[in-house]
PDB file of C-alpha atoms in Angstrom:
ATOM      1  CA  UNK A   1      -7.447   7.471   7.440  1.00 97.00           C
ATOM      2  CA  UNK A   2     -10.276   7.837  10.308  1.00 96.00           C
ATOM      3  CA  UNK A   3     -13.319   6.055  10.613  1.00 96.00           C
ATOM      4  CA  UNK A   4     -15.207   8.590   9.208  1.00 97.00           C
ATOM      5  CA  UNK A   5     -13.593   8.233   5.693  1.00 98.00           C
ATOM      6  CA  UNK A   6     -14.360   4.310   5.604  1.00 98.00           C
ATOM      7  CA  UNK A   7     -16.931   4.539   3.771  1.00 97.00           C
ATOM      8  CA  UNK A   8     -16.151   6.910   1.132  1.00 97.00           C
ATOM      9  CA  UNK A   9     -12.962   4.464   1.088  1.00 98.00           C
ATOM     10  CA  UNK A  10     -15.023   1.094   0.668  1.00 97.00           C
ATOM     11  CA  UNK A  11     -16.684   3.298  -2.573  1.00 97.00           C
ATOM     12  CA  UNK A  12     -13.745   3.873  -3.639  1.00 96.00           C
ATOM     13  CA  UNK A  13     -11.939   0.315  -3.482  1.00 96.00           C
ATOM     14  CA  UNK A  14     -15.076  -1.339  -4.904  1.00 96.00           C
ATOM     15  CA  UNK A  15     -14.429   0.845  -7.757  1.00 95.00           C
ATOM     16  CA  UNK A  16     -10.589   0.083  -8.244  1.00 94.00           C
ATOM     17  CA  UNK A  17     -10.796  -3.187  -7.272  1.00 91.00           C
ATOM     18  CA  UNK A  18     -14.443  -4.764  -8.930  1.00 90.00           C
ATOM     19  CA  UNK A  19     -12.968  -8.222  -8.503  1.00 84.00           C
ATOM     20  CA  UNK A  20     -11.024  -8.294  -4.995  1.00 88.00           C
ATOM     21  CA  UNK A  21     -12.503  -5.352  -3.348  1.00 93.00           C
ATOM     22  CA  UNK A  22     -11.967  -5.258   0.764  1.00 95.00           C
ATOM     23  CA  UNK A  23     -15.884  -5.514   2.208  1.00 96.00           C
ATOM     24  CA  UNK A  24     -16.095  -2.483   4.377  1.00 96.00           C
ATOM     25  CA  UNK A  25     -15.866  -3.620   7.707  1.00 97.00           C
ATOM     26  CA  UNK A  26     -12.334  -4.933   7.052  1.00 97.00           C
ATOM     27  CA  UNK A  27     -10.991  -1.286   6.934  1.00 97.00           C
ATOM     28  CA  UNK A  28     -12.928  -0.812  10.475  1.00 97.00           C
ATOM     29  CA  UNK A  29     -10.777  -4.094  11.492  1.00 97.00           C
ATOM     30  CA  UNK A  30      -7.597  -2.702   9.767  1.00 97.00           C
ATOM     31  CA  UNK A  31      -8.151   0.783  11.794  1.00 97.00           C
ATOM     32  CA  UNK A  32      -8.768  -0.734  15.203  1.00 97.00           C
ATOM     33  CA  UNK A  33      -5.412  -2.476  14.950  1.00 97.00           C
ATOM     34  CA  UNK A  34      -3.185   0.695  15.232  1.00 95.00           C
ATOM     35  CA  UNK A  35      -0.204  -0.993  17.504  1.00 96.00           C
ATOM     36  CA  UNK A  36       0.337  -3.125  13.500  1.00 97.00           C
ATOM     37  CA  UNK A  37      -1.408  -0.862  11.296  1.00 97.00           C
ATOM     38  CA  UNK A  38      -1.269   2.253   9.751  1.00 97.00           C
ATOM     39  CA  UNK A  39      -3.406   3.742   6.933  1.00 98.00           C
ATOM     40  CA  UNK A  40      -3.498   7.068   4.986  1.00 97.00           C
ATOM     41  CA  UNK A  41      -5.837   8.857   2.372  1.00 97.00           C
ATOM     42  CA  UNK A  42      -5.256  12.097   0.259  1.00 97.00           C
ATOM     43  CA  UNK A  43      -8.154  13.959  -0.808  1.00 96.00           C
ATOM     44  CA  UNK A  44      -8.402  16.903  -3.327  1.00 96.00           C
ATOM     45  CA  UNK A  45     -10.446  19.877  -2.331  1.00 95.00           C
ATOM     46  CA  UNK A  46     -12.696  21.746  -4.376  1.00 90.00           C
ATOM     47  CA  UNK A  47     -15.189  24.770  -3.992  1.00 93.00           C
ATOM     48  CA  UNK A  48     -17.871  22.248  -3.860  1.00 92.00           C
ATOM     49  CA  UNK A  49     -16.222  20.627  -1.125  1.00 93.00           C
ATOM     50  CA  UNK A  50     -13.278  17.692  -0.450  1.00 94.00           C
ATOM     51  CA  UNK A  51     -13.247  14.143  -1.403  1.00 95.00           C
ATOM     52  CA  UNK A  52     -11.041  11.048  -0.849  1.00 97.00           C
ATOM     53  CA  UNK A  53      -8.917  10.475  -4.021  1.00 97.00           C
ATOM     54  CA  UNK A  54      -6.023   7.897  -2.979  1.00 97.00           C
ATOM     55  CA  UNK A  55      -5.703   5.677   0.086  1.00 98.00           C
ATOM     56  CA  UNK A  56      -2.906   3.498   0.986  1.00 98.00           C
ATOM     57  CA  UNK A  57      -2.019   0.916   4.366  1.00 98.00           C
ATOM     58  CA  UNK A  58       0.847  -0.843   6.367  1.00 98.00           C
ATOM     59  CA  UNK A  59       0.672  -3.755   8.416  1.00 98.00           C
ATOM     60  CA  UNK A  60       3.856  -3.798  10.207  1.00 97.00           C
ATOM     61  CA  UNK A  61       5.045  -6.931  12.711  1.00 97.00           C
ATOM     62  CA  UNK A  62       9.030  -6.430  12.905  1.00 95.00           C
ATOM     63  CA  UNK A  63      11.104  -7.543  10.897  1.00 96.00           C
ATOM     64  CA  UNK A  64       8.589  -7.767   8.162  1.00 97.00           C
ATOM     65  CA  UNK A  65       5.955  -4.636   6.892  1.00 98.00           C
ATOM     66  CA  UNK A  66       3.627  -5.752   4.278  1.00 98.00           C
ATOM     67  CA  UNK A  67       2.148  -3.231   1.973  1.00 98.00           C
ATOM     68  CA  UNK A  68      -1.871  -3.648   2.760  1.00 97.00           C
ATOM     69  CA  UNK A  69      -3.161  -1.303  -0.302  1.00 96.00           C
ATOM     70  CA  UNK A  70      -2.106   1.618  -2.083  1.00 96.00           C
ATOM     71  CA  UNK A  71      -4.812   2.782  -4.724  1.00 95.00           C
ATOM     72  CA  UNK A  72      -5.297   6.210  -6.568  1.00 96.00           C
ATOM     73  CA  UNK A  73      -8.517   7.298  -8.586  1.00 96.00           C
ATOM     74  CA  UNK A  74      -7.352   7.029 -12.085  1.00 94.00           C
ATOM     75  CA  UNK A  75      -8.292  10.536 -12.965  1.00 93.00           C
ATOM     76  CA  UNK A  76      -5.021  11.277 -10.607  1.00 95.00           C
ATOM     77  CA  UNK A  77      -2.621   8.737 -11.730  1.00 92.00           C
ATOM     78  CA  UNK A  78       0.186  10.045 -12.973  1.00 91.00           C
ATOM     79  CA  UNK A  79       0.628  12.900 -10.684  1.00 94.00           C
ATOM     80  CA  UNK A  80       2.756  11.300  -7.644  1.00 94.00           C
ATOM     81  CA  UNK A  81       0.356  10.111  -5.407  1.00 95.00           C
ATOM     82  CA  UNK A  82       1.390   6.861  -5.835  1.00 95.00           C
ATOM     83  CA  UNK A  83       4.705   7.293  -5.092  1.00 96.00           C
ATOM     84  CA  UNK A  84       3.994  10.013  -2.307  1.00 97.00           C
ATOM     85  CA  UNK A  85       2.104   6.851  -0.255  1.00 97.00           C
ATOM     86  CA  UNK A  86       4.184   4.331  -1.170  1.00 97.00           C
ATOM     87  CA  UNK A  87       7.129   6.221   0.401  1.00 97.00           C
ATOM     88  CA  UNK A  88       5.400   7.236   3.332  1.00 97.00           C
ATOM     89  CA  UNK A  89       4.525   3.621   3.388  1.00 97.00           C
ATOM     90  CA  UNK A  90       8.391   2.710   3.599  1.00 97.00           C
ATOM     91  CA  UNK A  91       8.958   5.466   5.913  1.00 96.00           C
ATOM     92  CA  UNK A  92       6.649   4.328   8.509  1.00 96.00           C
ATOM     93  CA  UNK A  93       7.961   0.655   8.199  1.00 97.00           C
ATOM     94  CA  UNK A  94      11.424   1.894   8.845  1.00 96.00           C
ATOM     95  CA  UNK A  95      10.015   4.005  12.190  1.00 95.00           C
ATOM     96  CA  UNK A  96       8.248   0.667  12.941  1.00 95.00           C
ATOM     97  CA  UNK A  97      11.710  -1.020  13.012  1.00 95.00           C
ATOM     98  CA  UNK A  98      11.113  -3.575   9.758  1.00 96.00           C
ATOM     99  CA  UNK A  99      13.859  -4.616   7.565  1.00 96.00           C
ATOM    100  CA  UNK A 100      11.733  -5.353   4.886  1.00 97.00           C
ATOM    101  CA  UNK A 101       8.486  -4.657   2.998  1.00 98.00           C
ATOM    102  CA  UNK A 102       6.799  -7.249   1.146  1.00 98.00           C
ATOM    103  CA  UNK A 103       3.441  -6.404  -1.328  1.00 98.00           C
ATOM    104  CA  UNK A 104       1.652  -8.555  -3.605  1.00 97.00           C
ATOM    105  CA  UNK A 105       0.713  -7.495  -6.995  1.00 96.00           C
ATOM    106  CA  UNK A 106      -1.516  -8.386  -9.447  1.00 95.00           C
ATOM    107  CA  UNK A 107       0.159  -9.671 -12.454  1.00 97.00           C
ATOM    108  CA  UNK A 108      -1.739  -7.861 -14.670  1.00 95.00           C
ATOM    109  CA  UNK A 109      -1.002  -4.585 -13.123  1.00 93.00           C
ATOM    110  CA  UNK A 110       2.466  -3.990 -14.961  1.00 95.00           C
ATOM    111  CA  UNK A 111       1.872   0.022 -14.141  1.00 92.00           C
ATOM    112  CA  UNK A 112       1.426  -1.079 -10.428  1.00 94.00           C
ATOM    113  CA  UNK A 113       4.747  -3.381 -11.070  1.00 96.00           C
ATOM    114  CA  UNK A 114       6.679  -0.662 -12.650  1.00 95.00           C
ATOM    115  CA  UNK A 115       6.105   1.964  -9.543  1.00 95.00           C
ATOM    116  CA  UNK A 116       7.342  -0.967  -7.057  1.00 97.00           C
ATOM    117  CA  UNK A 117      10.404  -1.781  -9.044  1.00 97.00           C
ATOM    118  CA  UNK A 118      11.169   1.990  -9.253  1.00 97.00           C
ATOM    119  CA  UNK A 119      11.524   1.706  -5.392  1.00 97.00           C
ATOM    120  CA  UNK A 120      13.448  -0.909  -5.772  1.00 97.00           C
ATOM    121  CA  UNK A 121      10.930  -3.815  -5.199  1.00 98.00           C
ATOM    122  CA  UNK A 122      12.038  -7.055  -6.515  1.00 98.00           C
ATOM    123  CA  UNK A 123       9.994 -10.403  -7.277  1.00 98.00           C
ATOM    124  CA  UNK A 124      10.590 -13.439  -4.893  1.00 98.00           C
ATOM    125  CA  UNK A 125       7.782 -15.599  -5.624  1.00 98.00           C
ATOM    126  CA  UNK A 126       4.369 -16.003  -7.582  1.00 97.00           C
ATOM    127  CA  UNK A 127       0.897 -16.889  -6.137  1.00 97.00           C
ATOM    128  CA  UNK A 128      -0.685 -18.798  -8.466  1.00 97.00           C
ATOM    129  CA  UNK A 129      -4.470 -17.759  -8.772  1.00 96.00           C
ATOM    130  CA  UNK A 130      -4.564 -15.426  -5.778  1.00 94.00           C
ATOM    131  CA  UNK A 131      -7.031 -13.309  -6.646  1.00 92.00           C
ATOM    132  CA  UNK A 132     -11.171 -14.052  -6.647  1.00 90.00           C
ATOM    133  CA  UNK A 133     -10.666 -14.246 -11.175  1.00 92.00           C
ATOM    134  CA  UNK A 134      -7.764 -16.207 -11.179  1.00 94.00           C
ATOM    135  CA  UNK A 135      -5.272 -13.584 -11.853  1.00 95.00           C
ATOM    136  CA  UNK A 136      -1.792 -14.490 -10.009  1.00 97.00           C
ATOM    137  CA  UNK A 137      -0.032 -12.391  -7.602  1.00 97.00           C
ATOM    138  CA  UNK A 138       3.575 -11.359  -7.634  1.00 98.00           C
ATOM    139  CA  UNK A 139       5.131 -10.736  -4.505  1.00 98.00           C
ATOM    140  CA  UNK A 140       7.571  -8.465  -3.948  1.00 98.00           C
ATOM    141  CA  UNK A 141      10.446  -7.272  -1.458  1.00 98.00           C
ATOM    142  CA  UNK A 142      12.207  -4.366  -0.502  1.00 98.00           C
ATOM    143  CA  UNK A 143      14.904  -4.898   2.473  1.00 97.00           C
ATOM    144  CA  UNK A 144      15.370  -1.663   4.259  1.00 95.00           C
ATOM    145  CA  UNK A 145      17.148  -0.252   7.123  1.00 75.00           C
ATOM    146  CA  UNK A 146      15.461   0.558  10.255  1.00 58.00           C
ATOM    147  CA  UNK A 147      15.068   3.855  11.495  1.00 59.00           C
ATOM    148  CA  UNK A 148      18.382   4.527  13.310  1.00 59.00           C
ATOM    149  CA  UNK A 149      20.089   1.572  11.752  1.00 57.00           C
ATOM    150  CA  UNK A 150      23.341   3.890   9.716  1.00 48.00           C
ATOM    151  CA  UNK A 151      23.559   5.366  13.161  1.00 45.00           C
ATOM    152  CA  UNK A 152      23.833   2.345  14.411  1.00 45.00           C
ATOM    153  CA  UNK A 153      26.341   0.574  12.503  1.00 43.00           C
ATOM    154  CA  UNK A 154      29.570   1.744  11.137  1.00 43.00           C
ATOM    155  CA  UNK A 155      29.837   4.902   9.556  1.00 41.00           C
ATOM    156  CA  UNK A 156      29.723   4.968   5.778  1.00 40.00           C
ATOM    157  CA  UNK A 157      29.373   1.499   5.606  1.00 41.00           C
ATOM    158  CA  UNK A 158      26.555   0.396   2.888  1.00 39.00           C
ATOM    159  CA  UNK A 159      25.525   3.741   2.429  1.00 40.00           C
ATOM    160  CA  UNK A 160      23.914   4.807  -0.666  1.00 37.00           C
ATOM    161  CA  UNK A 161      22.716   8.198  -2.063  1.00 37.00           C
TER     162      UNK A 161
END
């Protein structure tokens, strides 16, 4: 994501998010903070030209990455967008050294909550009325390995495929 596609973002977000949409300038703060931050968009180009059609963002502070916001226009759900950010997400936590990502969710989102646990996101604790219409938030973790870490440590050991 550059600065340029903030606002076409912030259009975006208010429309995904009517009830706990970002206010614009927060993506300008989120951008400016690159040595913690990272944030991504895919767009989907046409003849009549290209627009923004998922956006996602990391905060990372080792040991702990926290998902920021993963969205996709719902006209593309379904195609692997989701899951495309959401492991570059995890990918650049892992560069980043964390050895875990943490989200929230809404708990109304069980599509959302499906995708997570597919990545194998678990719960660890509720937020009662975290969002602006009462809605609660689940958060969830994933513990991962740093970049580096198999290399690291003893061969074989823990290793999954």
């Amino acid at each position: 994501m550059a600065e340029a596609d903030v606002p076409e973002v912030h259009a975006l977000e208010r429309l995904l998010f009517p009830a706990d949409a970002w206010p614009e300038q927060m993506f300008r703060d989120e951008l400016a903070q690159a040595q913690t931050r990272r944030y991504w968009v895919a767009e989907h180009r046409t003849p009549s030209g290209t627009r923004i059609i998922a956006y996602a963002g990391l905060m990372c502070v080792p040991p702990i990455a926290d998902v920021q916001t993963i969205a996709v226009v719902p006209d593309f759900e379904g195609r692997g967008l989701g899951s495309a950010l959401l492991t570059g997400l995890i990918d650049e936590a892992r560069r980043r050294g964390a050895a875990d990502v943490l989200l929230e969710v809404r708990a109304d989102n069980p599509r959302a909550q499906a995708l997570y646990r597919r990545f194998g996101f678990v719960q660890i604790h509720t937020r009662r009325r975290y969002y602006r219409d009462g809605v609660d938030a689940l958060i969830m973790q994933l513990p991962i390995a740093p970049a580096g870490a198999a290399e690291a440590g003893d061969a074989g050991e823990g290793e999954t495929e």
